[in-house]
């Protein structure tokens, strides 16, 4: 499988692009053979769909490797008619204009969305693989530093560039996740968003190609601008986005504690009591965030991030978690201290690099509360989300219990449930499909669905309220628009925007495809 996390310097990327693509030949000389409004669409890449999919897909949906009626599970690949790798806004606009107005268009940035809907697309679709748009440019505006990111940039590249400028941003954990693919679906950072807001809340400008091939520069005054920051993958093609960078000093550092467990009952008990600590000491205190991860490999990882507003001793703050593990006789497997935004931002890259499969099958689901969670919710999270998640059946799976709120809740409202929640849990189901029989794959999906269905029955718990943390291809159990966009009003605004800017539903390969279009 292609490693989209492979680090590529900006210079190398630009040189590669200038030479005709990074190891690729884009057939059809876009610049020359196409003028805007040309009748013939460009030819697209010469590589096969299978080869391209293997290069660009980080995983495949757990729903797409299930057995068919005859018991087999066909390989997942891209169904697209053609795949293009445009290198500028003008090339994107030219491709869009050259196609019939009804032709569906799928945009691919980092290739990490869990259902793979844009990568798989359909037989009529033209895919725009935006990997060539690798620019990262900094500029000063008064006291602020702005960074403009091309829509092929992934988090590893952005984090390295921002580090060199002494900055910080609320980035996602996956090094290969597309920055724009994350921002247009309301992406959140469980380590940094309590202090720095959502990345979309830091956006000040973006260049977009519309469904009719017009290039527009949007600013917060434009109605479409806000809509793009939670539902953008259904509304237009982002070419680049500009964000307000924070100073690295906003993040003081982090303490990570890793404990082992043997039985699920131990994991449930640890998480239950650690969530009480989270409820009493962390959620009311905007100067810290806490993430508790329960892994299928039998580890409990507690990561506390401290912000510049934190006063006191970080070691003292996390001591109750150490005492808790000691009281349950759980061994300490590792202890880490990160002294900067960069160390925290890059901390999970080696762990994620180990998540491999042939293919890697995945699904994402989340549940959470807008306010401080009631004890009944915490009991449910412990007993069911930790207690019944398919961690034994799919050993790469994790349950992540996280704080949000803070600046994400105080900041500008985006059409994403992510900016409303103070506490949430991610159930990330992950396994190597080559090691599971079709029946075992079905059992893993069934177990995941059972947990999600039980969560839906818990009063006060929002379920699948995020474009980046829910599984859009779940059959008959997908999220509802009002939850995923944060409110019924936001959902109505998005639906109205969709009708206005993409009446033919060209951009139909997105996490909201089920309910807008
Ligand atoms: C290892 C890993 C870690 C993750 N960590 C986090 C995290 O910390 N926080 C979080 O919120 N999420 C996280 N996610 C989820 C991830 O942010 C979302 O799935 C995101 O949408 C992936 O974006 P992408 O560009 O990589 O994927 P893609 O599949 O390329 O794109 C996702 C969607 O966005 C659309 N899109 C992409 N580029 C554009 C564009 N330029 N214009 C318009 N639409 C576009 C695509 O059409 C598709 O619908 C993680 C996922 C993984 C696998």
Short mmCIF file of C-alpha atoms and ligand atoms in Angstrom, two decimals, residues 56 58-59 105-114 116-119 130 151-152 154-155 171-190 228 232-240 352 355 362 364 402 418 466-469 509-511, ligand 1:
data_model
loop_
_atom_site.label_atom_id
_atom_site.label_comp_id
_atom_site.label_asym_id
_atom_site.label_seq_id
_atom_site.Cartn_x
_atom_site.Cartn_y
_atom_site.Cartn_z
CA UNK A 56 -3.90 6.68 -2.26
CA UNK A 58 -5.06 4.57 3.66
CA UNK A 59 -7.77 2.03 4.47
CA UNK A 105 -16.72 14.86 -9.44
CA UNK A 106 -14.86 13.28 -6.52
CA UNK A 107 -12.08 15.19 -4.75
CA UNK A 108 -9.27 13.38 -2.98
CA UNK A 109 -6.85 15.09 -0.61
CA UNK A 110 -5.23 12.74 1.95
CA UNK A 111 -7.31 9.65 1.16
CA UNK A 112 -8.06 8.94 4.86
CA UNK A 113 -11.85 9.35 5.06
CA UNK A 114 -13.12 6.12 6.62
CA UNK A 116 -13.44 5.93 1.14
CA UNK A 117 -16.40 7.40 -0.69
CA UNK A 118 -14.33 9.85 -2.76
CA UNK A 119 -11.66 7.26 -3.56
CA UNK A 130 -5.23 17.01 -5.50
CA UNK A 151 -5.22 21.11 -0.91
CA UNK A 152 -2.71 18.30 -1.43
CA UNK A 154 -1.09 16.42 4.62
CA UNK A 155 -0.57 17.02 8.34
CA UNK A 171 -3.89 19.66 13.73
CA UNK A 172 -5.23 16.12 13.43
CA UNK A 173 -3.27 13.14 14.69
CA UNK A 174 -2.82 11.25 11.40
CA UNK A 175 0.36 12.34 9.56
CA UNK A 176 -1.18 11.44 6.20
CA UNK A 177 -4.62 12.98 6.82
CA UNK A 178 -5.33 15.77 4.32
CA UNK A 179 -5.37 19.22 5.94
CA UNK A 180 -8.17 20.42 3.67
CA UNK A 181 -10.05 17.08 3.82
CA UNK A 182 -10.06 17.52 7.63
CA UNK A 183 -10.99 21.21 7.65
CA UNK A 184 -13.89 20.88 5.18
CA UNK A 185 -15.44 18.17 7.35
CA UNK A 186 -15.17 20.05 10.65
CA UNK A 187 -11.98 18.32 11.89
CA UNK A 188 -11.00 18.61 15.54
CA UNK A 189 -7.86 18.12 17.57
CA UNK A 190 -8.41 16.45 20.90
CA UNK A 228 -17.38 25.08 3.55
CA UNK A 232 -17.27 21.73 2.14
CA UNK A 233 -16.70 18.28 0.73
CA UNK A 234 -20.29 18.42 -0.62
CA UNK A 235 -20.17 22.01 -1.86
CA UNK A 236 -17.05 22.83 -3.87
CA UNK A 237 -13.42 22.07 -4.61
CA UNK A 238 -11.01 23.79 -2.26
CA UNK A 239 -7.74 24.73 -3.91
CA UNK A 240 -6.12 26.28 -0.85
CA UNK A 352 -0.14 5.21 13.22
CA UNK A 355 -1.43 0.39 11.50
CA UNK A 362 -11.81 0.53 9.38
CA UNK A 364 -15.30 5.44 12.79
CA UNK A 402 -11.65 12.77 24.98
CA UNK A 418 -17.54 18.89 16.72
CA UNK A 466 -19.13 14.71 13.07
CA UNK A 467 -18.03 14.50 9.45
CA UNK A 468 -14.59 13.32 10.50
CA UNK A 469 -15.68 10.84 13.16
CA UNK A 509 -18.80 11.71 -2.75
CA UNK A 510 -18.66 13.05 0.78
CA UNK A 511 -19.56 12.01 4.33
C1 LIG B 1 -5.07 7.87 11.20
C2 LIG B 1 -6.18 8.88 11.20
C3 LIG B 1 -6.15 9.93 12.11
C4 LIG B 1 -7.18 10.89 12.11
N1 LIG B 1 -7.13 11.89 13.04
C5 LIG B 1 -8.15 12.79 13.09
C6 LIG B 1 -8.16 13.83 14.06
O1 LIG B 1 -7.26 13.94 14.87
N2 LIG B 1 -9.21 14.69 14.04
C7 LIG B 1 -10.22 14.60 13.13
O2 LIG B 1 -11.13 15.42 13.14
N3 LIG B 1 -10.23 13.63 12.21
C8 LIG B 1 -9.23 12.71 12.19
N4 LIG B 1 -9.27 11.71 11.26
C9 LIG B 1 -10.38 11.68 10.31
C10 LIG B 1 -10.01 12.56 9.10
O3 LIG B 1 -9.76 13.88 9.52
C11 LIG B 1 -11.17 12.62 8.09
O4 LIG B 1 -11.50 11.35 7.65
C12 LIG B 1 -10.83 13.53 6.91
O5 LIG B 1 -12.01 13.84 6.21
C13 LIG B 1 -9.82 12.87 5.99
O6 LIG B 1 -9.40 13.80 5.03
P1 LIG B 1 -8.47 13.30 3.82
O7 LIG B 1 -8.20 14.47 2.99
O8 LIG B 1 -7.32 12.54 4.36
O9 LIG B 1 -9.41 12.25 3.10
P2 LIG B 1 -10.08 12.23 1.65
O10 LIG B 1 -10.71 10.87 1.62
O11 LIG B 1 -9.11 12.58 0.61
O12 LIG B 1 -11.18 13.36 1.74
C14 LIG B 1 -12.22 13.32 2.70
C15 LIG B 1 -13.44 14.06 2.17
O13 LIG B 1 -13.13 15.42 1.93
C16 LIG B 1 -13.32 15.74 0.57
N5 LIG B 1 -12.25 16.60 0.12
C17 LIG B 1 -10.93 16.35 0.18
N6 LIG B 1 -10.24 17.37 -0.33
C18 LIG B 1 -11.13 18.29 -0.73
C19 LIG B 1 -11.02 19.55 -1.34
N7 LIG B 1 -9.84 20.08 -1.66
N8 LIG B 1 -12.15 20.23 -1.63
C20 LIG B 1 -13.37 19.71 -1.33
N9 LIG B 1 -13.52 18.51 -0.74
C21 LIG B 1 -12.42 17.80 -0.44
C22 LIG B 1 -13.32 14.42 -0.18
O14 LIG B 1 -14.07 14.50 -1.37
C23 LIG B 1 -13.95 13.50 0.83
O15 LIG B 1 -15.35 13.63 0.81
C24 LIG B 1 -8.26 10.75 11.22
C25 LIG B 1 -8.30 9.70 10.31
C26 LIG B 1 -7.27 8.75 10.30
C27 LIG B 1 -7.35 7.62 9.34
#
